[in-house]
Amino acid sequence: MFWSLHAGTSTIDTLLSSEEGFTLEQLLDEDVLKHLVPILNSEEVQEVVTYVLNALGNFACSPIMWPTLQKMNAIEGVASFLMHETDREDTLLNVMFTLANFTADPVQRQWMMQKKTYELVWKQMQHPNYHIMQYSLTVLRGLAVETSA
């Protein structure tokens, strides 16, 4: 199952707790992130990477996932997509979505500030896709809580 950014879907917490009794704790126990995060740096089909970004963005909303995401350096894999131009708006949209949700985690937020990720995000503020602009603004707003911002 893949999660979407679009209307008509719920947060991952709602989806996972309602389907066959899965919970985020169970997914952590099954090392789901161990299988997803490496896909960011693989030669997978871009559509697969886009879905992985979306899933990671949903996981980033949950504090229970933060330590594992931090340990696996998931933020580096996600942020690396900003360094490379992509023709796929859906990939860029999911990168921004995931980064926006990472700003809820103080450790990830500080990493983004240290790496000056905001400079790369700022460039997307004039993207022709309104949704990419919106998520870029959400990333910047999330980073703005840092005193160094």
mmCIF file of N, CA and C in Angstrom:
data_model
loop_
_atom_site.group_PDB
_atom_site.id
_atom_site.type_symbol
_atom_site.label_atom_id
_atom_site.label_comp_id
_atom_site.label_asym_id
_atom_site.label_seq_id
_atom_site.Cartn_x
_atom_site.Cartn_y
_atom_site.Cartn_z
ATOM 1 N N MET A 1 0.838 -1.169 0.000
ATOM 2 C CA MET A 1 0.000 0.000 0.000
ATOM 3 C C MET A 1 0.881 1.229 0.000
ATOM 4 N N PHE A 2 0.493 2.242 -0.752
ATOM 5 C CA PHE A 2 1.235 3.490 -0.787
ATOM 6 C C PHE A 2 0.344 4.594 -0.236
ATOM 7 N N TRP A 3 0.976 5.579 0.374
ATOM 8 C CA TRP A 3 0.240 6.679 0.950
ATOM 9 C C TRP A 3 0.368 7.880 0.053
ATOM 10 N N SER A 4 -0.638 8.675 0.021
ATOM 11 C CA SER A 4 -0.668 9.805 -0.891
ATOM 12 C C SER A 4 -0.713 11.112 -0.130
ATOM 13 N N LEU A 5 -0.289 12.155 -0.792
ATOM 14 C CA LEU A 5 -0.356 13.495 -0.228
ATOM 15 C C LEU A 5 -1.716 14.132 -0.458
ATOM 16 N N HIS A 6 -2.514 13.519 -1.268
ATOM 17 C CA HIS A 6 -3.712 14.168 -1.774
ATOM 18 C C HIS A 6 -4.933 13.921 -0.901
ATOM 19 N N ALA A 7 -5.957 14.730 -1.129
ATOM 20 C CA ALA A 7 -7.202 14.638 -0.367
ATOM 21 C C ALA A 7 -7.781 13.237 -0.452
ATOM 22 N N GLY A 8 -8.502 12.865 0.577
ATOM 23 C CA GLY A 8 -9.136 11.563 0.598
ATOM 24 C C GLY A 8 -8.316 10.500 1.297
ATOM 25 N N THR A 9 -7.129 10.865 1.784
ATOM 26 C CA THR A 9 -6.310 9.902 2.517
ATOM 27 C C THR A 9 -6.111 10.409 3.924
ATOM 28 N N SER A 10 -5.673 9.526 4.779
ATOM 29 C CA SER A 10 -5.446 9.862 6.178
ATOM 30 C C SER A 10 -3.959 9.895 6.453
ATOM 31 N N THR A 11 -3.627 10.211 7.683
ATOM 32 C CA THR A 11 -2.225 10.132 8.068
ATOM 33 C C THR A 11 -1.832 8.671 8.159
ATOM 34 N N ILE A 12 -0.550 8.426 8.118
ATOM 35 C CA ILE A 12 -0.079 7.044 8.179
ATOM 36 C C ILE A 12 -0.478 6.388 9.491
ATOM 37 N N ASP A 13 -0.524 7.172 10.581
ATOM 38 C CA ASP A 13 -0.907 6.591 11.860
ATOM 39 C C ASP A 13 -2.312 6.010 11.791
ATOM 40 N N THR A 14 -3.225 6.734 11.178
ATOM 41 C CA THR A 14 -4.593 6.252 11.038
ATOM 42 C C THR A 14 -4.642 5.038 10.129
ATOM 43 N N LEU A 15 -3.941 5.112 8.999
ATOM 44 C CA LEU A 15 -3.946 3.987 8.064
ATOM 45 C C LEU A 15 -3.397 2.719 8.699
ATOM 46 N N LEU A 16 -2.268 2.844 9.365
ATOM 47 C CA LEU A 16 -1.618 1.658 9.899
ATOM 48 C C LEU A 16 -2.340 1.089 11.099
ATOM 49 N N SER A 17 -2.948 1.940 11.895
ATOM 50 C CA SER A 17 -3.638 1.415 13.066
ATOM 51 C C SER A 17 -4.980 0.801 12.695
ATOM 52 N N SER A 18 -5.496 1.128 11.530
ATOM 53 C CA SER A 18 -6.808 0.624 11.169
ATOM 54 C C SER A 18 -6.754 -0.615 10.291
ATOM 55 N N GLU A 19 -5.648 -0.893 9.668
ATOM 56 C CA GLU A 19 -5.566 -2.012 8.742
ATOM 57 C C GLU A 19 -4.868 -3.200 9.388
ATOM 58 N N GLU A 20 -5.616 -4.257 9.578
ATOM 59 C CA GLU A 20 -5.094 -5.519 10.068
ATOM 60 C C GLU A 20 -4.263 -5.362 11.344
ATOM 61 N N GLY A 21 -4.548 -4.359 12.137
ATOM 62 C CA GLY A 21 -3.900 -4.211 13.425
ATOM 63 C C GLY A 21 -2.460 -3.740 13.386
ATOM 64 N N PHE A 22 -1.954 -3.332 12.233
ATOM 65 C CA PHE A 22 -0.580 -2.852 12.169
ATOM 66 C C PHE A 22 -0.444 -1.554 12.947
ATOM 67 N N THR A 23 0.672 -1.406 13.593
ATOM 68 C CA THR A 23 0.987 -0.163 14.290
ATOM 69 C C THR A 23 2.396 0.245 13.895
ATOM 70 N N LEU A 24 2.729 1.471 14.198
ATOM 71 C CA LEU A 24 4.086 1.930 13.904
ATOM 72 C C LEU A 24 5.123 1.138 14.699
ATOM 73 N N GLU A 25 4.758 0.749 15.931
ATOM 74 C CA GLU A 25 5.680 -0.055 16.725
ATOM 75 C C GLU A 25 5.990 -1.386 16.036
ATOM 76 N N GLN A 26 4.965 -1.992 15.464
ATOM 77 C CA GLN A 26 5.178 -3.252 14.752
ATOM 78 C C GLN A 26 6.085 -3.047 13.538
ATOM 79 N N LEU A 27 5.883 -1.959 12.832
ATOM 80 C CA LEU A 27 6.721 -1.677 11.668
ATOM 81 C C LEU A 27 8.174 -1.447 12.085
ATOM 82 N N LEU A 28 8.366 -0.793 13.217
ATOM 83 C CA LEU A 28 9.725 -0.627 13.733
ATOM 84 C C LEU A 28 10.324 -1.979 14.088
ATOM 85 N N ASP A 29 9.541 -2.822 14.752
ATOM 86 C CA ASP A 29 10.016 -4.159 15.118
ATOM 87 C C ASP A 29 10.381 -4.978 13.888
ATOM 88 N N GLU A 30 9.693 -4.750 12.795
ATOM 89 C CA GLU A 30 9.957 -5.493 11.559
ATOM 90 C C GLU A 30 11.025 -4.813 10.692
ATOM 91 N N ASP A 31 11.647 -3.764 11.209
ATOM 92 C CA ASP A 31 12.734 -3.056 10.518
ATOM 93 C C ASP A 31 12.340 -2.551 9.134
ATOM 94 N N VAL A 32 11.140 -2.021 9.029
ATOM 95 C CA VAL A 32 10.659 -1.510 7.742
ATOM 96 C C VAL A 32 11.584 -0.416 7.204
ATOM 97 N N LEU A 33 12.072 0.454 8.073
ATOM 98 C CA LEU A 33 12.934 1.549 7.620
ATOM 99 C C LEU A 33 14.259 1.023 7.070
ATOM 100 N N LYS A 34 14.721 -0.101 7.609
ATOM 101 C CA LYS A 34 15.976 -0.703 7.132
ATOM 102 C C LYS A 34 15.873 -1.069 5.651
ATOM 103 N N HIS A 35 14.672 -1.331 5.195
ATOM 104 C CA HIS A 35 14.471 -1.702 3.799
ATOM 105 C C HIS A 35 14.131 -0.502 2.918
ATOM 106 N N LEU A 36 13.539 0.522 3.505
ATOM 107 C CA LEU A 36 13.118 1.678 2.711
ATOM 108 C C LEU A 36 14.235 2.697 2.486
ATOM 109 N N VAL A 37 14.944 3.063 3.530
ATOM 110 C CA VAL A 37 15.937 4.139 3.435
ATOM 111 C C VAL A 37 17.013 3.864 2.379
ATOM 112 N N PRO A 38 17.555 2.651 2.273
ATOM 113 C CA PRO A 38 18.581 2.408 1.238
ATOM 114 C C PRO A 38 18.083 2.607 -0.194
ATOM 115 N N ILE A 39 16.806 2.507 -0.412
ATOM 116 C CA ILE A 39 16.262 2.710 -1.762
ATOM 117 C C ILE A 39 16.525 4.131 -2.246
ATOM 118 N N LEU A 40 16.641 5.082 -1.323
ATOM 119 C CA LEU A 40 16.897 6.477 -1.703
ATOM 120 C C LEU A 40 18.211 6.615 -2.470
ATOM 121 N N ASN A 41 19.172 5.765 -2.173
ATOM 122 C CA ASN A 41 20.492 5.848 -2.806
ATOM 123 C C ASN A 41 20.710 4.775 -3.858
ATOM 124 N N SER A 42 19.638 4.104 -4.251
ATOM 125 C CA SER A 42 19.781 3.008 -5.203
ATOM 126 C C SER A 42 19.422 3.468 -6.605
ATOM 127 N N GLU A 43 19.541 2.560 -7.512
ATOM 128 C CA GLU A 43 19.199 2.830 -8.908
ATOM 129 C C GLU A 43 17.781 2.346 -9.222
ATOM 130 N N GLU A 44 16.933 2.361 -8.229
ATOM 131 C CA GLU A 44 15.550 1.922 -8.413
ATOM 132 C C GLU A 44 14.833 2.804 -9.430
ATOM 133 N N VAL A 45 13.765 2.260 -9.956
ATOM 134 C CA VAL A 45 12.896 3.033 -10.835
ATOM 135 C C VAL A 45 12.422 4.265 -10.063
ATOM 136 N N GLN A 46 12.427 5.410 -10.718
ATOM 137 C CA GLN A 46 12.112 6.663 -10.043
ATOM 138 C C GLN A 46 10.753 6.639 -9.352
ATOM 139 N N GLU A 47 9.809 5.934 -9.914
ATOM 140 C CA GLU A 47 8.485 5.864 -9.287
ATOM 141 C C GLU A 47 8.552 5.177 -7.923
ATOM 142 N N VAL A 48 9.380 4.158 -7.811
ATOM 143 C CA VAL A 48 9.560 3.471 -6.533
ATOM 144 C C VAL A 48 10.164 4.429 -5.520
ATOM 145 N N VAL A 49 11.174 5.174 -5.933
ATOM 146 C CA VAL A 49 11.819 6.148 -5.050
ATOM 147 C C VAL A 49 10.801 7.194 -4.593
ATOM 148 N N THR A 50 9.941 7.617 -5.490
ATOM 149 C CA THR A 50 8.928 8.608 -5.144
ATOM 150 C C THR A 50 7.994 8.076 -4.062
ATOM 151 N N TYR A 51 7.586 6.821 -4.189
ATOM 152 C CA TYR A 51 6.724 6.225 -3.166
ATOM 153 C C TYR A 51 7.457 6.045 -1.845
ATOM 154 N N VAL A 52 8.740 5.719 -1.906
ATOM 155 C CA VAL A 52 9.530 5.595 -0.679
ATOM 156 C C VAL A 52 9.634 6.951 0.010
ATOM 157 N N LEU A 53 9.872 8.005 -0.757
ATOM 158 C CA LEU A 53 9.912 9.351 -0.180
ATOM 159 C C LEU A 53 8.597 9.675 0.515
ATOM 160 N N ASN A 54 7.504 9.322 -0.122
ATOM 161 C CA ASN A 54 6.191 9.588 0.464
ATOM 162 C C ASN A 54 6.009 8.820 1.767
ATOM 163 N N ALA A 55 6.398 7.560 1.777
ATOM 164 C CA ALA A 55 6.276 6.754 2.993
ATOM 165 C C ALA A 55 7.150 7.329 4.110
ATOM 166 N N LEU A 56 8.389 7.686 3.772
ATOM 167 C CA LEU A 56 9.283 8.267 4.778
ATOM 168 C C LEU A 56 8.735 9.584 5.314
ATOM 169 N N GLY A 57 8.126 10.364 4.433
ATOM 170 C CA GLY A 57 7.504 11.613 4.872
ATOM 171 C C GLY A 57 6.407 11.366 5.874
ATOM 172 N N ASN A 58 5.646 10.328 5.667
ATOM 173 C CA ASN A 58 4.599 9.978 6.624
ATOM 174 C C ASN A 58 5.198 9.453 7.924
ATOM 175 N N PHE A 59 6.238 8.632 7.832
ATOM 176 C CA PHE A 59 6.890 8.135 9.037
ATOM 177 C C PHE A 59 7.516 9.278 9.837
ATOM 178 N N ALA A 60 8.004 10.295 9.144
ATOM 179 C CA ALA A 60 8.661 11.421 9.815
ATOM 180 C C ALA A 60 7.711 12.209 10.706
ATOM 181 N N CYS A 61 6.420 12.005 10.548
ATOM 182 C CA CYS A 61 5.425 12.680 11.401
ATOM 183 C C CYS A 61 5.362 12.081 12.797
ATOM 184 N N SER A 62 5.870 10.898 12.945
ATOM 185 C CA SER A 62 5.700 10.168 14.195
ATOM 186 C C SER A 62 6.980 10.155 15.027
ATOM 187 N N PRO A 63 6.945 10.740 16.214
ATOM 188 C CA PRO A 63 8.145 10.760 17.067
ATOM 189 C C PRO A 63 8.721 9.373 17.357
ATOM 190 N N ILE A 64 7.903 8.346 17.307
ATOM 191 C CA ILE A 64 8.417 7.001 17.563
ATOM 192 C C ILE A 64 9.408 6.565 16.477
ATOM 193 N N MET A 65 9.298 7.145 15.295
ATOM 194 C CA MET A 65 10.181 6.801 14.176
ATOM 195 C C MET A 65 11.461 7.636 14.159
ATOM 196 N N TRP A 66 11.468 8.745 14.851
ATOM 197 C CA TRP A 66 12.592 9.674 14.769
ATOM 198 C C TRP A 66 13.946 9.055 15.084
ATOM 199 N N PRO A 67 14.105 8.314 16.186
ATOM 200 C CA PRO A 67 15.446 7.770 16.475
ATOM 201 C C PRO A 67 15.980 6.863 15.354
ATOM 202 N N THR A 68 15.118 6.034 14.791
ATOM 203 C CA THR A 68 15.567 5.141 13.721
ATOM 204 C C THR A 68 15.884 5.923 12.459
ATOM 205 N N LEU A 69 15.055 6.895 12.116
ATOM 206 C CA LEU A 69 15.325 7.740 10.949
ATOM 207 C C LEU A 69 16.642 8.492 11.130
ATOM 208 N N GLN A 70 16.900 8.954 12.352
ATOM 209 C CA GLN A 70 18.157 9.644 12.635
ATOM 210 C C GLN A 70 19.340 8.706 12.486
ATOM 211 N N LYS A 71 19.226 7.516 13.077
ATOM 212 C CA LYS A 71 20.312 6.537 13.041
ATOM 213 C C LYS A 71 20.646 6.128 11.603
ATOM 214 N N MET A 72 19.644 6.081 10.753
ATOM 215 C CA MET A 72 19.850 5.655 9.370
ATOM 216 C C MET A 72 20.214 6.814 8.444
ATOM 217 N N ASN A 73 20.314 8.021 8.986
ATOM 218 C CA ASN A 73 20.632 9.210 8.192
ATOM 219 C C ASN A 73 19.685 9.384 7.006
ATOM 220 N N ALA A 74 18.424 9.119 7.232
ATOM 221 C CA ALA A 74 17.432 9.227 6.160
ATOM 222 C C ALA A 74 17.385 10.641 5.588
ATOM 223 N N ILE A 75 17.595 11.619 6.438
ATOM 224 C CA ILE A 75 17.536 13.021 5.992
ATOM 225 C C ILE A 75 18.565 13.295 4.897
ATOM 226 N N GLU A 76 19.738 12.679 5.002
ATOM 227 C CA GLU A 76 20.770 12.892 3.979
ATOM 228 C C GLU A 76 20.315 12.385 2.622
ATOM 229 N N GLY A 77 19.700 11.208 2.625
ATOM 230 C CA GLY A 77 19.210 10.646 1.374
ATOM 231 C C GLY A 77 18.116 11.496 0.756
ATOM 232 N N VAL A 78 17.232 12.011 1.598
ATOM 233 C CA VAL A 78 16.138 12.852 1.104
ATOM 234 C C VAL A 78 16.688 14.174 0.588
ATOM 235 N N ALA A 79 17.532 14.815 1.383
ATOM 236 C CA ALA A 79 18.068 16.129 1.003
ATOM 237 C C ALA A 79 18.939 16.046 -0.250
ATOM 238 N N SER A 80 19.534 14.896 -0.495
ATOM 239 C CA SER A 80 20.399 14.766 -1.668
ATOM 240 C C SER A 80 19.628 14.977 -2.970
ATOM 241 N N PHE A 81 18.333 14.753 -2.948
ATOM 242 C CA PHE A 81 17.530 14.966 -4.151
ATOM 243 C C PHE A 81 17.474 16.443 -4.536
ATOM 244 N N LEU A 82 17.717 17.332 -3.586
ATOM 245 C CA LEU A 82 17.719 18.769 -3.896
ATOM 246 C C LEU A 82 18.980 19.182 -4.641
ATOM 247 N N MET A 83 20.022 18.368 -4.527
ATOM 248 C CA MET A 83 21.286 18.679 -5.204
ATOM 249 C C MET A 83 21.229 18.361 -6.688
ATOM 250 N N HIS A 84 20.335 17.469 -7.062
ATOM 251 C CA HIS A 84 20.246 17.018 -8.452
ATOM 252 C C HIS A 84 18.929 17.493 -9.051
ATOM 253 N N GLU A 85 18.997 18.004 -10.236
ATOM 254 C CA GLU A 85 17.782 18.408 -10.942
ATOM 255 C C GLU A 85 16.976 17.163 -11.294
ATOM 256 N N THR A 86 15.681 17.244 -11.125
ATOM 257 C CA THR A 86 14.820 16.146 -11.529
ATOM 258 C C THR A 86 13.682 16.690 -12.375
ATOM 259 N N ASP A 87 13.342 15.953 -13.395
ATOM 260 C CA ASP A 87 12.222 16.348 -14.243
ATOM 261 C C ASP A 87 10.896 15.893 -13.648
ATOM 262 N N ARG A 88 10.956 15.061 -12.644
ATOM 263 C CA ARG A 88 9.741 14.499 -12.055
ATOM 264 C C ARG A 88 9.238 15.379 -10.925
ATOM 265 N N GLU A 89 8.156 16.054 -11.184
ATOM 266 C CA GLU A 89 7.574 16.905 -10.152
ATOM 267 C C GLU A 89 7.082 16.098 -8.966
ATOM 268 N N ASP A 90 6.602 14.871 -9.207
ATOM 269 C CA ASP A 90 6.107 14.058 -8.100
ATOM 270 C C ASP A 90 7.237 13.692 -7.138
ATOM 271 N N THR A 91 8.437 13.495 -7.664
ATOM 272 C CA THR A 91 9.580 13.215 -6.794
ATOM 273 C C THR A 91 9.927 14.455 -5.982
ATOM 274 N N LEU A 92 10.023 15.596 -6.630
ATOM 275 C CA LEU A 92 10.347 16.835 -5.922
ATOM 276 C C LEU A 92 9.279 17.172 -4.883
ATOM 277 N N LEU A 93 8.034 16.964 -5.227
ATOM 278 C CA LEU A 93 6.944 17.206 -4.288
ATOM 279 C C LEU A 93 7.104 16.339 -3.044
ATOM 280 N N ASN A 94 7.437 15.074 -3.233
ATOM 281 C CA ASN A 94 7.607 14.175 -2.094
ATOM 282 C C ASN A 94 8.869 14.477 -1.299
ATOM 283 N N VAL A 95 9.900 14.988 -1.951
ATOM 284 C CA VAL A 95 11.090 15.442 -1.219
ATOM 285 C C VAL A 95 10.699 16.587 -0.288
ATOM 286 N N MET A 96 9.974 17.552 -0.804
ATOM 287 C CA MET A 96 9.565 18.697 0.013
ATOM 288 C C MET A 96 8.616 18.272 1.140
ATOM 289 N N PHE A 97 7.703 17.370 0.814
ATOM 290 C CA PHE A 97 6.774 16.833 1.818
ATOM 291 C C PHE A 97 7.549 16.171 2.958
ATOM 292 N N THR A 98 8.525 15.359 2.607
ATOM 293 C CA THR A 98 9.308 14.641 3.613
ATOM 294 C C THR A 98 10.147 15.607 4.438
ATOM 295 N N LEU A 99 10.799 16.542 3.786
ATOM 296 C CA LEU A 99 11.591 17.539 4.523
ATOM 297 C C LEU A 99 10.713 18.362 5.452
ATOM 298 N N ALA A 100 9.536 18.723 4.989
ATOM 299 C CA ALA A 100 8.605 19.494 5.833
ATOM 300 C C ALA A 100 8.277 18.712 7.100
ATOM 301 N N ASN A 101 8.045 17.424 6.956
ATOM 302 C CA ASN A 101 7.718 16.619 8.129
ATOM 303 C C ASN A 101 8.942 16.369 9.003
ATOM 304 N N PHE A 102 10.125 16.315 8.407
ATOM 305 C CA PHE A 102 11.345 16.181 9.204
ATOM 306 C C PHE A 102 11.564 17.398 10.105
ATOM 307 N N THR A 103 11.034 18.543 9.756
ATOM 308 C CA THR A 103 11.244 19.732 10.595
ATOM 309 C C THR A 103 10.570 19.611 11.953
ATOM 310 N N ALA A 104 9.687 18.651 12.128
ATOM 311 C CA ALA A 104 9.072 18.433 13.446
ATOM 312 C C ALA A 104 10.075 17.837 14.430
ATOM 313 N N ASP A 105 11.101 17.177 13.923
ATOM 314 C CA ASP A 105 12.121 16.537 14.747
ATOM 315 C C ASP A 105 13.265 17.528 14.975
ATOM 316 N N PRO A 106 13.516 17.914 16.225
ATOM 317 C CA PRO A 106 14.578 18.896 16.493
ATOM 318 C C PRO A 106 15.953 18.477 15.976
ATOM 319 N N VAL A 107 16.274 17.198 16.021
ATOM 320 C CA VAL A 107 17.585 16.728 15.538
ATOM 321 C C VAL A 107 17.684 16.909 14.021
ATOM 322 N N GLN A 108 16.644 16.510 13.309
ATOM 323 C CA GLN A 108 16.640 16.659 11.851
ATOM 324 C C GLN A 108 16.637 18.138 11.466
ATOM 325 N N ARG A 109 15.902 18.930 12.210
ATOM 326 C CA ARG A 109 15.823 20.363 11.939
ATOM 327 C C ARG A 109 17.204 21.008 12.077
ATOM 328 N N GLN A 110 17.924 20.640 13.127
ATOM 329 C CA GLN A 110 19.269 21.201 13.314
ATOM 330 C C GLN A 110 20.203 20.744 12.200
ATOM 331 N N TRP A 111 20.071 19.486 11.766
ATOM 332 C CA TRP A 111 20.882 18.994 10.658
ATOM 333 C C TRP A 111 20.625 19.847 9.425
ATOM 334 N N MET A 112 19.353 20.117 9.138
ATOM 335 C CA MET A 112 19.007 20.928 7.958
ATOM 336 C C MET A 112 19.576 22.338 8.065
ATOM 337 N N MET A 113 19.575 22.889 9.263
ATOM 338 C CA MET A 113 20.133 24.232 9.440
ATOM 339 C C MET A 113 21.652 24.205 9.240
ATOM 340 N N GLN A 114 22.332 23.222 9.802
ATOM 341 C CA GLN A 114 23.785 23.121 9.657
ATOM 342 C C GLN A 114 24.198 22.932 8.204
ATOM 343 N N LYS A 115 23.416 22.178 7.449
ATOM 344 C CA LYS A 115 23.735 21.911 6.041
ATOM 345 C C LYS A 115 23.177 22.985 5.102
ATOM 346 N N LYS A 116 22.536 23.979 5.681
ATOM 347 C CA LYS A 116 21.949 25.085 4.918
ATOM 348 C C LYS A 116 20.977 24.580 3.841
ATOM 349 N N THR A 117 20.205 23.591 4.218
ATOM 350 C CA THR A 117 19.209 23.023 3.315
ATOM 351 C C THR A 117 18.212 24.078 2.872
ATOM 352 N N TYR A 118 17.977 25.053 3.727
ATOM 353 C CA TYR A 118 17.018 26.113 3.405
ATOM 354 C C TYR A 118 17.399 26.857 2.120
ATOM 355 N N GLU A 119 18.690 26.941 1.810
ATOM 356 C CA GLU A 119 19.099 27.615 0.575
ATOM 357 C C GLU A 119 18.602 26.852 -0.651
ATOM 358 N N LEU A 120 18.660 25.522 -0.581
ATOM 359 C CA LEU A 120 18.171 24.694 -1.689
ATOM 360 C C LEU A 120 16.641 24.705 -1.749
ATOM 361 N N VAL A 121 16.026 24.732 -0.587
ATOM 362 C CA VAL A 121 14.560 24.758 -0.529
ATOM 363 C C VAL A 121 14.049 26.089 -1.057
ATOM 364 N N TRP A 122 14.741 27.158 -0.711
ATOM 365 C CA TRP A 122 14.316 28.495 -1.138
ATOM 366 C C TRP A 122 14.188 28.588 -2.662
ATOM 367 N N LYS A 123 15.073 27.907 -3.364
ATOM 368 C CA LYS A 123 15.033 27.931 -4.831
ATOM 369 C C LYS A 123 13.726 27.373 -5.379
ATOM 370 N N GLN A 124 13.067 26.536 -4.613
ATOM 371 C CA GLN A 124 11.812 25.933 -5.071
ATOM 372 C C GLN A 124 10.602 26.829 -4.818
ATOM 373 N N MET A 125 10.813 27.954 -4.163
ATOM 374 C CA MET A 125 9.704 28.862 -3.856
ATOM 375 C C MET A 125 9.107 29.497 -5.106
ATOM 376 N N GLN A 126 9.804 29.428 -6.209
ATOM 377 C CA GLN A 126 9.272 29.973 -7.452
ATOM 378 C C GLN A 126 8.960 28.871 -8.464
ATOM 379 N N HIS A 127 8.852 27.657 -7.970
ATOM 380 C CA HIS A 127 8.535 26.533 -8.852
ATOM 381 C C HIS A 127 7.147 26.737 -9.441
ATOM 382 N N PRO A 128 6.941 26.393 -10.689
ATOM 383 C CA PRO A 128 5.617 26.576 -11.311
ATOM 384 C C PRO A 128 4.522 25.704 -10.697
ATOM 385 N N ASN A 129 4.901 24.626 -10.019
ATOM 386 C CA ASN A 129 3.914 23.768 -9.367
ATOM 387 C C ASN A 129 3.592 24.356 -7.989
ATOM 388 N N TYR A 130 2.363 24.763 -7.826
ATOM 389 C CA TYR A 130 1.930 25.395 -6.583
ATOM 390 C C TYR A 130 2.151 24.499 -5.367
ATOM 391 N N HIS A 131 1.957 23.195 -5.521
ATOM 392 C CA HIS A 131 2.116 22.283 -4.392
ATOM 393 C C HIS A 131 3.570 22.202 -3.939
ATOM 394 N N ILE A 132 4.494 22.252 -4.886
ATOM 395 C CA ILE A 132 5.915 22.259 -4.529
ATOM 396 C C ILE A 132 6.256 23.559 -3.804
ATOM 397 N N MET A 133 5.717 24.658 -4.296
ATOM 398 C CA MET A 133 5.918 25.943 -3.601
ATOM 399 C C MET A 133 5.375 25.870 -2.176
ATOM 400 N N GLN A 134 4.200 25.304 -2.018
ATOM 401 C CA GLN A 134 3.553 25.218 -0.707
ATOM 402 C C GLN A 134 4.383 24.384 0.266
ATOM 403 N N TYR A 135 4.859 23.226 -0.171
ATOM 404 C CA TYR A 135 5.679 22.404 0.713
ATOM 405 C C TYR A 135 7.034 23.047 0.993
ATOM 406 N N SER A 136 7.569 23.784 0.022
ATOM 407 C CA SER A 136 8.823 24.509 0.262
ATOM 408 C C SER A 136 8.628 25.525 1.370
ATOM 409 N N LEU A 137 7.527 26.234 1.308
ATOM 410 C CA LEU A 137 7.213 27.201 2.357
ATOM 411 C C LEU A 137 7.038 26.504 3.704
ATOM 412 N N THR A 138 6.447 25.321 3.686
ATOM 413 C CA THR A 138 6.253 24.562 4.920
ATOM 414 C C THR A 138 7.597 24.148 5.516
ATOM 415 N N VAL A 139 8.543 23.765 4.676
ATOM 416 C CA VAL A 139 9.890 23.437 5.165
ATOM 417 C C VAL A 139 10.512 24.667 5.803
ATOM 418 N N LEU A 140 10.453 25.774 5.112
ATOM 419 C CA LEU A 140 11.057 27.018 5.631
ATOM 420 C C LEU A 140 10.394 27.450 6.931
ATOM 421 N N ARG A 141 9.099 27.308 7.001
ATOM 422 C CA ARG A 141 8.378 27.663 8.232
ATOM 423 C C ARG A 141 8.800 26.740 9.362
ATOM 424 N N GLY A 142 8.967 25.455 9.066
ATOM 425 C CA GLY A 142 9.402 24.507 10.099
ATOM 426 C C GLY A 142 10.799 24.800 10.599
ATOM 427 N N LEU A 143 11.667 25.254 9.703
ATOM 428 C CA LEU A 143 13.035 25.589 10.110
ATOM 429 C C LEU A 143 13.096 26.919 10.869
ATOM 430 N N ALA A 144 12.116 27.764 10.675
ATOM 431 C CA ALA A 144 12.122 29.105 11.267
ATOM 432 C C ALA A 144 12.038 29.078 12.796
ATOM 433 N N VAL A 145 11.685 27.955 13.387
ATOM 434 C CA VAL A 145 11.613 27.888 14.855
ATOM 435 C C VAL A 145 13.001 27.827 15.483
ATOM 436 N N GLU A 146 14.010 27.529 14.682
ATOM 437 C CA GLU A 146 15.385 27.486 15.196
ATOM 438 C C GLU A 146 15.882 28.904 15.447
ATOM 439 N N THR A 147 16.592 29.094 16.533
ATOM 440 C CA THR A 147 17.105 30.433 16.854
ATOM 441 C C THR A 147 18.112 30.900 15.812
ATOM 442 N N SER A 148 18.798 29.966 15.169
ATOM 443 C CA SER A 148 19.785 30.338 14.154
ATOM 444 C C SER A 148 19.141 30.764 12.845
ATOM 445 N N ALA A 149 17.832 30.572 12.728
ATOM 446 C CA ALA A 149 17.142 30.952 11.491
ATOM 447 C C ALA A 149 17.028 32.444 11.451
#
